[in-house]
Amino acid sequence: MKILVWGINYAPETTGIGPCNTALCEALRRAGHEVEMVTTFPYYPAWKKRPADRGALWRTEILNGVRVHRCWHYVPSRVRWWRRIFHEATFILSSLPRVLTRPRPDLVIAVSPPLLIGPAAWIASRLLGTRYVLHVQDLQPDAALGIGMLRKSAFTQFLYAVEAFAYRHAWRLSGISRGMLAAFASKGVPENKLIYFPNGISLAKPPARGAFRACHHFQPGDFLAVYSGNIGVKQGLQLLLRAAPLIRDERIRIVICGDGAQRQLIQTEAAQLANVSILPLLSDSEYREMLADSDVAIVPQLAGSGRAFFPSKLLNPLAFGRAILSLADAESELARAVAEGQFGLNVVPLQAEDVAEALERLASNPRQLEIWGERGRAWVEQFEQGRVLATFLDHIGIGPHERPVPVTCQSSQD
């Protein structure tokens, strides 16, 4: 069957939503479906297009058997909430005509963010006479209000109205965490429309230890507490920088790898901190070497960023048997996962002193880290990518020999 996936991120992006969309499309292709992806030119997490892509309006390429249609969109040099809205809106405006001019798909899978992709998918489904699944990676209005990026106003009421419209008209609505499904239900979405579709992880064998430490001149006795991924507002990485001067154990080294809207700020503030290293976004092999050499992985969230947000960056360290130091609200999905799996320690991200004390406790108890690492490796097996994707395909009825019944434009029921 013909399936069109529609989302703002895709390969070769290596962090955030891009790898998840790529895995979904390639899984659909392996299941025997004809898959097309409508997306943008790569820009994340650096928030910068590649030189070859600047000024390009559209391009079509084949990546691992998937036909990928790239559409122009505005990428702000500085990420502000109103610029981000414009950034997402330009993608919708440039990509909707591309979706409408493709051969009629049997199913559209739209991935949010961006928030506006929900109403756009409804328009496309009406005009093409098909159904759409809305897969939600982030509850944008809730998160924006939670971290203070937006305040309650007529504009936020409009955003919630857009969200409600998209949820109401989707044939199926999927989310990446149980907490997100609960949030959908609290917003009035019927339970029979909901699908649990977490981000998946490859459980490949870790590389040998030592390469990362040798490359970056860390000593064998250094205690490496690492973070890798987007360096933006939601991660709250400045708390780590405030904690660094308070750490008395000279073995502890905080390593922050990545790119994003706040990279320059973090790099500037870390310049005078001898126990903090700022590295660029790593290649896949370098990232794996870093995890192999790390002692604990830090998974931070800015206070108030949302109870239902579940960071996929938690999964890779667990697959490598690494203990977790999470910095998250006590009632967050992340803190609940750490408590459920018993694979680390959660600290509420308010006081730098608490973070410094937690790192010193972890560095002084290697046996506890080993136990947590073993528990985490067992817990993360439920997110093995092949299993997760196969379950999702079963839920939406598009296994190798299944085909959803198309709807017509005349139907008034969703």
mmCIF file of C-alpha atoms in Angstrom:
data_model
loop_
_atom_site.group_PDB
_atom_site.id
_atom_site.type_symbol
_atom_site.label_atom_id
_atom_site.label_comp_id
_atom_site.label_asym_id
_atom_site.label_seq_id
_atom_site.Cartn_x
_atom_site.Cartn_y
_atom_site.Cartn_z
ATOM 1 C CA MET A 1 0.000 0.000 0.000
ATOM 2 C CA LYS A 2 1.002 3.646 -0.435
ATOM 3 C CA ILE A 3 1.912 5.511 2.749
ATOM 4 C CA LEU A 4 2.922 9.142 2.970
ATOM 5 C CA VAL A 5 4.818 10.269 6.081
ATOM 6 C CA TRP A 6 4.846 14.017 6.695
ATOM 7 C CA GLY A 7 7.166 15.664 9.193
ATOM 8 C CA ILE A 8 9.686 18.460 9.571
ATOM 9 C CA ASN A 9 12.694 16.264 10.488
ATOM 10 C CA TYR A 10 14.418 13.401 8.670
ATOM 11 C CA ALA A 11 17.835 11.902 7.927
ATOM 12 C CA PRO A 12 20.634 12.898 7.781
ATOM 13 C CA GLU A 13 19.653 14.594 11.080
ATOM 14 C CA THR A 14 21.039 12.407 13.858
ATOM 15 C CA THR A 15 19.297 13.759 16.936
ATOM 16 C CA GLY A 16 15.753 14.683 17.938
ATOM 17 C CA ILE A 17 12.759 13.564 15.887
ATOM 18 C CA GLY A 18 14.675 13.011 12.627
ATOM 19 C CA PRO A 19 16.031 9.527 13.428
ATOM 20 C CA CYS A 20 12.571 8.428 14.631
ATOM 21 C CA ASN A 21 10.910 9.492 11.367
ATOM 22 C CA THR A 22 13.681 7.807 9.400
ATOM 23 C CA ALA A 23 13.265 4.548 11.328
ATOM 24 C CA LEU A 24 9.489 4.618 10.748
ATOM 25 C CA CYS A 25 9.796 5.122 6.994
ATOM 26 C CA GLU A 26 12.430 2.439 6.601
ATOM 27 C CA ALA A 27 10.365 -0.004 8.682
ATOM 28 C CA LEU A 28 7.346 0.637 6.476
ATOM 29 C CA ARG A 29 9.438 -0.026 3.401
ATOM 30 C CA ARG A 30 10.792 -3.271 4.867
ATOM 31 C CA ALA A 31 7.185 -4.322 5.540
ATOM 32 C CA GLY A 32 6.579 -4.117 1.789
ATOM 33 C CA HIS A 33 4.834 -0.749 1.543
ATOM 34 C CA GLU A 34 5.470 2.051 -0.939
ATOM 35 C CA VAL A 35 6.667 4.935 1.234
ATOM 36 C CA GLU A 36 7.172 8.615 0.533
ATOM 37 C CA MET A 37 8.441 11.195 3.023
ATOM 38 C CA VAL A 38 7.616 14.904 2.782
ATOM 39 C CA THR A 39 10.013 16.919 4.910
ATOM 40 C CA THR A 40 12.454 19.840 4.963
ATOM 41 C CA PHE A 41 16.112 20.313 4.221
ATOM 42 C CA PRO A 42 18.265 19.221 7.191
ATOM 43 C CA TYR A 43 18.758 21.957 9.800
ATOM 44 C CA TYR A 44 18.510 20.433 13.300
ATOM 45 C CA PRO A 45 19.966 20.726 15.938
ATOM 46 C CA ALA A 46 22.299 23.460 14.631
ATOM 47 C CA TRP A 47 19.331 25.498 13.335
ATOM 48 C CA LYS A 48 21.276 26.062 10.156
ATOM 49 C CA LYS A 49 20.888 24.603 6.677
ATOM 50 C CA ARG A 50 23.785 23.069 4.823
ATOM 51 C CA PRO A 51 25.380 25.477 2.313
ATOM 52 C CA ALA A 52 24.222 23.343 -0.631
ATOM 53 C CA ASP A 53 20.590 23.574 0.546
ATOM 54 C CA ARG A 54 20.354 27.331 1.047
ATOM 55 C CA GLY A 55 18.008 28.874 -1.478
ATOM 56 C CA ALA A 56 16.709 25.500 -2.701
ATOM 57 C CA LEU A 57 12.912 25.333 -2.945
ATOM 58 C CA TRP A 58 12.294 21.623 -3.503
ATOM 59 C CA ARG A 59 14.335 18.484 -4.012
ATOM 60 C CA THR A 60 13.547 14.784 -4.295
ATOM 61 C CA GLU A 61 16.028 12.065 -3.397
ATOM 62 C CA ILE A 62 16.052 8.383 -2.548
ATOM 63 C CA LEU A 63 17.431 7.400 0.869
ATOM 64 C CA ASN A 64 17.541 3.670 1.681
ATOM 65 C CA GLY A 65 14.682 3.025 -0.700
ATOM 66 C CA VAL A 66 12.459 5.833 0.627
ATOM 67 C CA ARG A 67 11.503 8.644 -1.747
ATOM 68 C CA VAL A 68 12.158 11.850 0.215
ATOM 69 C CA HIS A 69 10.630 15.149 -0.919
ATOM 70 C CA ARG A 70 12.318 18.169 0.661
ATOM 71 C CA CYS A 71 10.577 21.535 0.833
ATOM 72 C CA TRP A 72 11.954 24.984 1.602
ATOM 73 C CA HIS A 73 11.301 26.488 5.021
ATOM 74 C CA TYR A 74 12.550 29.439 7.025
ATOM 75 C CA VAL A 75 15.214 28.651 9.630
ATOM 76 C CA PRO A 76 15.784 31.463 12.145
ATOM 77 C CA SER A 77 19.340 32.370 13.133
ATOM 78 C CA ARG A 78 18.069 32.989 16.670
ATOM 79 C CA VAL A 79 15.260 30.817 17.975
ATOM 80 C CA ARG A 80 12.473 32.860 19.567
ATOM 81 C CA TRP A 81 8.929 31.619 20.060
ATOM 82 C CA TRP A 82 7.450 33.845 17.354
ATOM 83 C CA ARG A 83 10.243 32.972 14.918
ATOM 84 C CA ARG A 84 9.730 29.294 15.643
ATOM 85 C CA ILE A 85 6.032 29.615 14.824
ATOM 86 C CA PHE A 86 6.924 31.290 11.522
ATOM 87 C CA HIS A 87 9.550 28.593 10.903
ATOM 88 C CA GLU A 88 6.957 25.842 11.316
ATOM 89 C CA ALA A 89 4.279 27.716 9.358
ATOM 90 C CA THR A 90 6.556 28.103 6.317
ATOM 91 C CA PHE A 91 7.124 24.362 6.282
ATOM 92 C CA ILE A 92 3.385 23.703 6.285
ATOM 93 C CA LEU A 93 2.780 26.235 3.502
ATOM 94 C CA SER A 94 5.557 24.839 1.285
ATOM 95 C CA SER A 95 4.918 21.166 1.954
ATOM 96 C CA LEU A 96 1.091 21.018 1.737
ATOM 97 C CA PRO A 97 1.100 21.543 -2.066
ATOM 98 C CA ARG A 98 3.750 18.836 -2.321
ATOM 99 C CA VAL A 99 1.545 16.424 -0.360
ATOM 100 C CA LEU A 100 -1.501 17.252 -2.473
ATOM 101 C CA THR A 101 0.327 16.648 -5.758
ATOM 102 C CA ARG A 102 1.670 13.217 -4.833
ATOM 103 C CA PRO A 103 -0.198 10.071 -5.952
ATOM 104 C CA ARG A 104 -3.084 9.474 -3.582
ATOM 105 C CA PRO A 105 -1.801 7.594 -0.506
ATOM 106 C CA ASP A 106 -3.809 4.972 1.340
ATOM 107 C CA LEU A 107 -2.697 6.539 4.613
ATOM 108 C CA VAL A 108 -0.993 9.728 5.781
ATOM 109 C CA ILE A 109 1.138 9.668 8.947
ATOM 110 C CA ALA A 110 1.731 13.238 10.161
ATOM 111 C CA VAL A 111 4.322 13.866 12.885
ATOM 112 C CA SER A 112 3.929 16.761 15.331
ATOM 113 C CA PRO A 113 5.688 19.120 16.052
ATOM 114 C CA PRO A 114 4.924 21.217 14.151
ATOM 115 C CA LEU A 115 1.526 21.783 15.717
ATOM 116 C CA LEU A 116 0.003 23.073 12.496
ATOM 117 C CA ILE A 117 0.664 19.787 10.739
ATOM 118 C CA GLY A 118 -2.508 18.394 12.361
ATOM 119 C CA PRO A 119 -4.957 20.761 10.617
ATOM 120 C CA ALA A 120 -2.876 20.526 7.427
ATOM 121 C CA ALA A 121 -3.139 16.716 7.516
ATOM 122 C CA TRP A 122 -6.905 17.044 7.920
ATOM 123 C CA ILE A 123 -7.060 19.283 4.829
ATOM 124 C CA ALA A 124 -4.947 16.819 2.860
ATOM 125 C CA SER A 125 -7.024 13.838 3.993
ATOM 126 C CA ARG A 126 -10.268 15.560 2.966
ATOM 127 C CA LEU A 127 -8.969 16.522 -0.471
ATOM 128 C CA LEU A 128 -7.239 13.203 -1.129
ATOM 129 C CA GLY A 129 -9.989 11.027 0.337
ATOM 130 C CA THR A 130 -7.808 9.173 2.825
ATOM 131 C CA ARG A 131 -7.129 8.951 6.568
ATOM 132 C CA TYR A 132 -4.398 10.398 8.702
ATOM 133 C CA VAL A 133 -2.643 9.219 11.824
ATOM 134 C CA LEU A 134 -1.272 12.043 13.967
ATOM 135 C CA HIS A 135 1.872 11.004 15.838
ATOM 136 C CA VAL A 136 2.775 13.469 18.610
ATOM 137 C CA GLN A 137 6.361 13.755 19.826
ATOM 138 C CA ASP A 138 5.834 16.832 22.005
ATOM 139 C CA LEU A 139 2.864 18.625 23.565
ATOM 140 C CA GLN A 140 3.970 22.040 22.351
ATOM 141 C CA PRO A 141 1.407 24.355 24.018
ATOM 142 C CA ASP A 142 1.781 22.594 27.382
ATOM 143 C CA ALA A 143 5.580 22.721 27.205
ATOM 144 C CA ALA A 144 5.703 26.384 26.112
ATOM 145 C CA LEU A 145 3.512 27.408 29.034
ATOM 146 C CA GLY A 146 5.336 25.148 31.483
ATOM 147 C CA ILE A 147 8.772 26.667 30.882
ATOM 148 C CA GLY A 148 7.478 30.222 30.636
ATOM 149 C CA MET A 149 8.099 30.640 26.910
ATOM 150 C CA LEU A 150 4.452 31.683 26.531
ATOM 151 C CA ARG A 151 1.866 33.036 28.943
ATOM 152 C CA LYS A 152 -1.835 32.298 29.009
ATOM 153 C CA SER A 153 -3.491 34.554 26.465
ATOM 154 C CA ALA A 154 -5.843 34.573 23.501
ATOM 155 C CA PHE A 155 -2.929 33.274 21.426
ATOM 156 C CA THR A 156 -2.365 30.226 23.641
ATOM 157 C CA GLN A 157 -6.116 29.566 23.570
ATOM 158 C CA PHE A 158 -5.819 29.556 19.782
ATOM 159 C CA LEU A 159 -2.949 27.036 19.977
ATOM 160 C CA TYR A 160 -5.040 24.746 22.177
ATOM 161 C CA ALA A 161 -7.932 25.072 19.726
ATOM 162 C CA VAL A 162 -5.623 24.019 16.872
ATOM 163 C CA GLU A 163 -4.421 21.082 18.967
ATOM 164 C CA ALA A 164 -7.975 20.000 19.821
ATOM 165 C CA PHE A 165 -9.039 20.193 16.157
ATOM 166 C CA ALA A 166 -6.131 18.028 15.052
ATOM 167 C CA TYR A 167 -6.790 15.445 17.764
ATOM 168 C CA ARG A 168 -10.522 15.325 17.079
ATOM 169 C CA HIS A 169 -10.218 14.702 13.350
ATOM 170 C CA ALA A 170 -7.302 12.261 13.322
ATOM 171 C CA TRP A 171 -8.243 8.668 12.566
ATOM 172 C CA ARG A 172 -5.713 7.545 15.167
ATOM 173 C CA LEU A 173 -3.634 9.577 17.641
ATOM 174 C CA SER A 174 -0.320 8.216 18.904
ATOM 175 C CA GLY A 175 2.085 9.463 21.572
ATOM 176 C CA ILE A 176 5.539 8.529 22.802
ATOM 177 C CA SER A 177 4.723 8.018 26.486
ATOM 178 C CA ARG A 178 1.948 6.694 28.719
ATOM 179 C CA GLY A 179 1.770 10.133 30.290
ATOM 180 C CA MET A 180 1.128 11.649 26.888
ATOM 181 C CA LEU A 181 -1.754 9.234 26.285
ATOM 182 C CA ALA A 182 -3.202 10.255 29.650
ATOM 183 C CA ALA A 183 -2.893 13.892 28.581
ATOM 184 C CA PHE A 184 -4.770 13.110 25.361
ATOM 185 C CA ALA A 185 -7.537 11.425 27.335
ATOM 186 C CA SER A 186 -7.776 14.423 29.678
ATOM 187 C CA LYS A 187 -8.265 16.599 26.601
ATOM 188 C CA GLY A 188 -11.292 14.530 25.578
ATOM 189 C CA VAL A 189 -9.771 12.117 23.046
ATOM 190 C CA PRO A 190 -11.592 8.729 23.074
ATOM 191 C CA GLU A 191 -9.442 5.863 24.315
ATOM 192 C CA ASN A 192 -10.128 3.762 21.220
ATOM 193 C CA LYS A 193 -8.283 6.337 19.079
ATOM 194 C CA LEU A 194 -5.083 6.271 21.162
ATOM 195 C CA ILE A 195 -1.911 4.341 20.326
ATOM 196 C CA TYR A 196 1.195 4.030 22.451
ATOM 197 C CA PHE A 197 4.122 4.483 20.054
ATOM 198 C CA PRO A 198 7.356 5.148 21.976
ATOM 199 C CA ASN A 199 10.625 5.980 20.297
ATOM 200 C CA GLY A 200 12.741 2.889 19.749
ATOM 201 C CA ILE A 201 16.381 1.976 20.250
ATOM 202 C CA SER A 202 18.865 -0.326 18.549
ATOM 203 C CA LEU A 203 20.411 -2.774 21.014
ATOM 204 C CA ALA A 204 23.672 -3.197 19.113
ATOM 205 C CA LYS A 205 26.817 -4.319 20.943
ATOM 206 C CA PRO A 206 28.797 -1.377 22.434
ATOM 207 C CA PRO A 207 32.334 -0.678 21.135
ATOM 208 C CA ALA A 208 35.448 -1.329 23.190
ATOM 209 C CA ARG A 209 36.240 1.196 25.904
ATOM 210 C CA GLY A 210 39.052 3.727 25.828
ATOM 211 C CA ALA A 211 38.816 5.448 22.436
ATOM 212 C CA PHE A 212 36.818 8.479 23.577
ATOM 213 C CA ARG A 213 38.991 9.117 26.644
ATOM 214 C CA ALA A 214 42.174 8.849 24.576
ATOM 215 C CA CYS A 215 40.877 11.150 21.834
ATOM 216 C CA HIS A 216 39.807 13.886 24.274
ATOM 217 C CA HIS A 217 42.628 13.447 26.809
ATOM 218 C CA PHE A 218 40.562 12.221 29.742
ATOM 219 C CA GLN A 219 42.384 10.089 32.292
ATOM 220 C CA PRO A 220 41.360 6.496 33.115
ATOM 221 C CA GLY A 221 40.447 7.601 36.644
ATOM 222 C CA ASP A 222 38.264 10.532 35.554
ATOM 223 C CA PHE A 223 34.565 10.167 36.341
ATOM 224 C CA LEU A 224 32.751 11.172 33.129
ATOM 225 C CA ALA A 225 29.198 12.500 33.478
ATOM 226 C CA VAL A 226 28.020 13.043 29.910
ATOM 227 C CA TYR A 227 25.212 14.746 28.042
ATOM 228 C CA SER A 228 24.739 14.598 24.271
ATOM 229 C CA GLY A 229 21.991 16.087 22.130
ATOM 230 C CA ASN A 230 20.185 19.341 21.560
ATOM 231 C CA ILE A 231 21.527 22.347 23.459
ATOM 232 C CA GLY A 232 18.371 24.398 23.807
ATOM 233 C CA VAL A 233 16.104 26.022 26.353
ATOM 234 C CA LYS A 234 14.168 22.906 27.317
ATOM 235 C CA GLN A 235 17.298 21.025 28.414
ATOM 236 C CA GLY A 236 18.151 23.511 31.169
ATOM 237 C CA LEU A 237 21.893 22.881 30.852
ATOM 238 C CA GLN A 238 22.818 26.084 32.681
ATOM 239 C CA LEU A 239 21.982 24.290 35.932
ATOM 240 C CA LEU A 240 24.893 21.928 35.243
ATOM 241 C CA LEU A 241 27.211 24.890 34.766
ATOM 242 C CA ARG A 242 26.101 26.378 38.075
ATOM 243 C CA ALA A 243 26.747 23.033 39.755
ATOM 244 C CA ALA A 244 30.225 22.537 38.306
ATOM 245 C CA PRO A 245 32.103 24.997 40.591
ATOM 246 C CA LEU A 246 30.462 23.400 43.638
ATOM 247 C CA ILE A 247 31.875 19.923 42.934
ATOM 248 C CA ARG A 248 34.725 19.079 45.309
ATOM 249 C CA ASP A 249 35.706 15.734 43.786
ATOM 250 C CA GLU A 250 38.423 16.598 41.252
ATOM 251 C CA ARG A 251 37.865 13.359 39.338
ATOM 252 C CA ILE A 252 34.422 14.453 38.099
ATOM 253 C CA ARG A 253 34.253 15.802 34.551
ATOM 254 C CA ILE A 254 31.032 17.072 32.974
ATOM 255 C CA VAL A 255 30.978 16.554 29.204
ATOM 256 C CA ILE A 256 28.348 18.348 27.095
ATOM 257 C CA CYS A 257 28.183 17.378 23.410
ATOM 258 C CA GLY A 258 25.797 18.771 20.840
ATOM 259 C CA ASP A 259 24.451 21.793 19.066
ATOM 260 C CA GLY A 260 21.407 23.996 19.262
ATOM 261 C CA ALA A 261 20.007 27.433 19.909
ATOM 262 C CA GLN A 262 21.869 27.891 23.215
ATOM 263 C CA ARG A 263 25.211 26.334 22.295
ATOM 264 C CA GLN A 264 27.084 29.640 22.099
ATOM 265 C CA LEU A 265 25.700 30.732 25.479
ATOM 266 C CA ILE A 266 26.616 27.438 27.149
ATOM 267 C CA GLN A 267 30.076 27.433 25.595
ATOM 268 C CA THR A 268 30.751 30.977 26.779
ATOM 269 C CA GLU A 269 29.600 30.302 30.338
ATOM 270 C CA ALA A 270 31.604 27.050 30.499
ATOM 271 C CA ALA A 271 34.855 28.642 29.298
ATOM 272 C CA GLN A 272 36.108 29.303 32.844
ATOM 273 C CA LEU A 273 35.080 25.915 34.262
ATOM 274 C CA ALA A 274 37.995 23.486 34.383
ATOM 275 C CA ASN A 275 35.747 20.465 35.007
ATOM 276 C CA VAL A 276 33.371 21.073 32.060
ATOM 277 C CA SER A 277 34.112 20.146 28.434
ATOM 278 C CA ILE A 278 31.968 21.366 25.531
ATOM 279 C CA LEU A 279 32.197 19.255 22.377
ATOM 280 C CA PRO A 280 30.398 19.476 19.018
ATOM 281 C CA LEU A 281 27.637 17.092 18.012
ATOM 282 C CA LEU A 282 29.315 13.713 17.653
ATOM 283 C CA SER A 283 29.095 11.290 14.775
ATOM 284 C CA ASP A 284 27.297 8.046 15.500
ATOM 285 C CA SER A 285 30.536 6.123 16.046
ATOM 286 C CA GLU A 286 31.997 8.859 18.296
ATOM 287 C CA TYR A 287 28.748 9.013 20.276
ATOM 288 C CA ARG A 288 28.883 5.267 20.852
ATOM 289 C CA GLU A 289 32.502 5.535 21.978
ATOM 290 C CA MET A 290 31.556 8.301 24.398
ATOM 291 C CA LEU A 291 28.786 6.210 25.954
ATOM 292 C CA ALA A 292 31.153 3.249 26.254
ATOM 293 C CA ASP A 293 33.643 5.403 28.181
ATOM 294 C CA SER A 294 31.133 7.283 30.323
ATOM 295 C CA ASP A 295 30.365 6.573 33.966
ATOM 296 C CA VAL A 296 26.912 8.166 34.123
ATOM 297 C CA ALA A 297 24.617 9.774 31.554
ATOM 298 C CA ILE A 298 22.865 13.037 32.421
ATOM 299 C CA VAL A 299 19.341 13.495 31.063
ATOM 300 C CA PRO A 300 18.200 17.038 31.919
ATOM 301 C CA GLN A 301 14.862 18.805 31.589
ATOM 302 C CA LEU A 302 14.088 22.396 32.443
ATOM 303 C CA ALA A 303 11.707 22.630 35.392
ATOM 304 C CA GLY A 304 8.125 22.849 34.170
ATOM 305 C CA SER A 305 8.818 21.436 30.703
ATOM 306 C CA GLY A 306 5.911 19.037 30.911
ATOM 307 C CA ARG A 307 4.841 15.927 32.786
ATOM 308 C CA ALA A 308 4.299 13.891 29.618
ATOM 309 C CA PHE A 309 7.575 14.694 27.823
ATOM 310 C CA PHE A 310 9.746 11.585 27.523
ATOM 311 C CA PRO A 311 13.258 12.230 26.127
ATOM 312 C CA SER A 312 14.416 9.559 23.702
ATOM 313 C CA LYS A 313 18.023 10.392 24.673
ATOM 314 C CA LEU A 314 17.403 8.309 27.811
ATOM 315 C CA LEU A 315 17.344 5.082 25.799
ATOM 316 C CA ASN A 316 20.841 4.953 24.281
ATOM 317 C CA PRO A 317 22.732 5.212 27.586
ATOM 318 C CA LEU A 318 20.531 2.486 29.040
ATOM 319 C CA ALA A 319 21.277 0.256 26.051
ATOM 320 C CA PHE A 320 24.973 0.710 26.892
ATOM 321 C CA GLY A 321 24.371 -0.243 30.525
ATOM 322 C CA ARG A 322 24.960 3.243 31.875
ATOM 323 C CA ALA A 323 23.359 4.594 35.043
ATOM 324 C CA ILE A 324 21.252 7.733 34.686
ATOM 325 C CA LEU A 325 21.278 11.052 36.514
ATOM 326 C CA SER A 326 18.011 12.691 35.488
ATOM 327 C CA LEU A 327 17.265 16.318 36.261
ATOM 328 C CA ALA A 328 13.495 16.537 36.069
ATOM 329 C CA ASP A 329 10.355 17.488 37.953
ATOM 330 C CA ALA A 330 9.370 14.789 40.431
ATOM 331 C CA GLU A 331 6.028 14.188 38.690
ATOM 332 C CA SER A 332 7.525 14.075 35.176
ATOM 333 C CA GLU A 333 7.453 11.047 32.887
ATOM 334 C CA LEU A 334 11.255 10.948 33.023
ATOM 335 C CA ALA A 335 11.395 10.817 36.832
ATOM 336 C CA ARG A 336 8.709 8.118 36.866
ATOM 337 C CA ALA A 337 10.706 6.033 34.391
ATOM 338 C CA VAL A 338 13.877 6.293 36.481
ATOM 339 C CA ALA A 339 11.941 5.212 39.584
ATOM 340 C CA GLU A 340 10.140 2.396 37.765
ATOM 341 C CA GLY A 341 13.279 0.968 36.167
ATOM 342 C CA GLN A 342 15.490 1.623 39.228
ATOM 343 C CA PHE A 343 18.400 2.521 36.964
ATOM 344 C CA GLY A 344 19.497 5.859 38.366
ATOM 345 C CA LEU A 345 18.887 8.928 40.445
ATOM 346 C CA ASN A 346 16.535 11.837 39.805
ATOM 347 C CA VAL A 347 17.188 15.360 41.093
ATOM 348 C CA VAL A 348 14.556 18.092 40.891
ATOM 349 C CA PRO A 349 16.220 20.790 38.712
ATOM 350 C CA LEU A 350 16.077 23.734 41.106
ATOM 351 C CA GLN A 351 19.255 23.918 43.192
ATOM 352 C CA ALA A 352 22.777 23.616 41.774
ATOM 353 C CA GLU A 353 23.944 22.317 45.153
ATOM 354 C CA ASP A 354 21.670 19.278 44.791
ATOM 355 C CA VAL A 355 23.150 18.454 41.385
ATOM 356 C CA ALA A 356 26.732 18.774 42.628
ATOM 357 C CA GLU A 357 25.961 16.561 45.641
ATOM 358 C CA ALA A 358 24.308 13.941 43.412
ATOM 359 C CA LEU A 359 27.348 13.749 41.120
ATOM 360 C CA GLU A 360 29.665 13.301 44.109
ATOM 361 C CA ARG A 361 27.437 10.537 45.500
ATOM 362 C CA LEU A 362 27.472 8.727 42.181
ATOM 363 C CA ALA A 363 31.233 9.042 41.760
ATOM 364 C CA SER A 364 31.798 7.529 45.191
ATOM 365 C CA ASN A 365 29.667 4.423 44.611
ATOM 366 C CA PRO A 366 30.777 2.499 41.483
ATOM 367 C CA ARG A 367 29.025 -0.691 42.595
ATOM 368 C CA GLN A 368 25.668 1.102 42.696
ATOM 369 C CA LEU A 369 26.308 2.454 39.194
ATOM 370 C CA GLU A 370 26.988 -1.067 37.980
ATOM 371 C CA ILE A 371 23.719 -2.348 39.477
ATOM 372 C CA TRP A 372 21.740 0.525 37.971
ATOM 373 C CA GLY A 373 23.384 -0.079 34.599
ATOM 374 C CA GLU A 374 22.338 -3.745 34.611
ATOM 375 C CA ARG A 375 18.767 -2.825 35.536
ATOM 376 C CA GLY A 376 18.633 -0.163 32.842
ATOM 377 C CA ARG A 377 19.862 -2.561 30.170
ATOM 378 C CA ALA A 378 17.070 -4.982 31.085
ATOM 379 C CA TRP A 379 14.413 -2.232 31.266
ATOM 380 C CA VAL A 380 15.256 -0.694 27.877
ATOM 381 C CA GLU A 381 14.672 -3.958 25.992
ATOM 382 C CA GLN A 382 10.964 -3.090 25.787
ATOM 383 C CA PHE A 383 11.957 -0.230 23.456
ATOM 384 C CA GLU A 384 13.881 -2.365 20.973
ATOM 385 C CA GLN A 385 13.238 -0.631 17.672
ATOM 386 C CA GLY A 386 12.008 -3.601 15.662
ATOM 387 C CA ARG A 387 9.493 -4.557 18.349
ATOM 388 C CA VAL A 388 8.223 -0.981 18.785
ATOM 389 C CA LEU A 389 7.731 -0.401 15.067
ATOM 390 C CA ALA A 390 6.072 -3.783 14.482
ATOM 391 C CA THR A 391 3.586 -3.106 17.292
ATOM 392 C CA PHE A 392 2.735 0.314 15.864
ATOM 393 C CA LEU A 393 2.134 -1.123 12.381
ATOM 394 C CA ASP A 394 -0.153 -3.754 13.901
ATOM 395 C CA HIS A 395 -2.115 -1.077 15.768
ATOM 396 C CA ILE A 396 -2.838 0.893 12.602
ATOM 397 C CA GLY A 397 -3.516 -2.240 10.570
ATOM 398 C CA ILE A 398 -0.798 -1.919 7.955
ATOM 399 C CA GLY A 399 1.114 -5.143 8.288
ATOM 400 C CA PRO A 400 2.503 -6.737 5.114
ATOM 401 C CA HIS A 401 -0.896 -8.037 3.936
ATOM 402 C CA GLU A 402 -3.281 -5.504 5.464
ATOM 403 C CA ARG A 403 -4.878 -2.424 3.975
ATOM 404 C CA PRO A 404 -7.018 0.214 5.731
ATOM 405 C CA VAL A 405 -10.372 1.044 4.204
ATOM 406 C CA PRO A 406 -10.103 4.498 2.566
ATOM 407 C CA VAL A 407 -12.647 7.204 3.376
ATOM 408 C CA THR A 408 -14.272 9.505 0.845
ATOM 409 C CA CYS A 409 -14.531 13.256 0.853
ATOM 410 C CA GLN A 410 -18.315 12.997 1.315
ATOM 411 C CA SER A 411 -18.030 11.398 4.739
ATOM 412 C CA SER A 412 -18.965 13.706 7.613
ATOM 413 C CA GLN A 413 -17.849 11.322 10.331
ATOM 414 C CA ASP A 414 -14.242 10.869 11.536
#
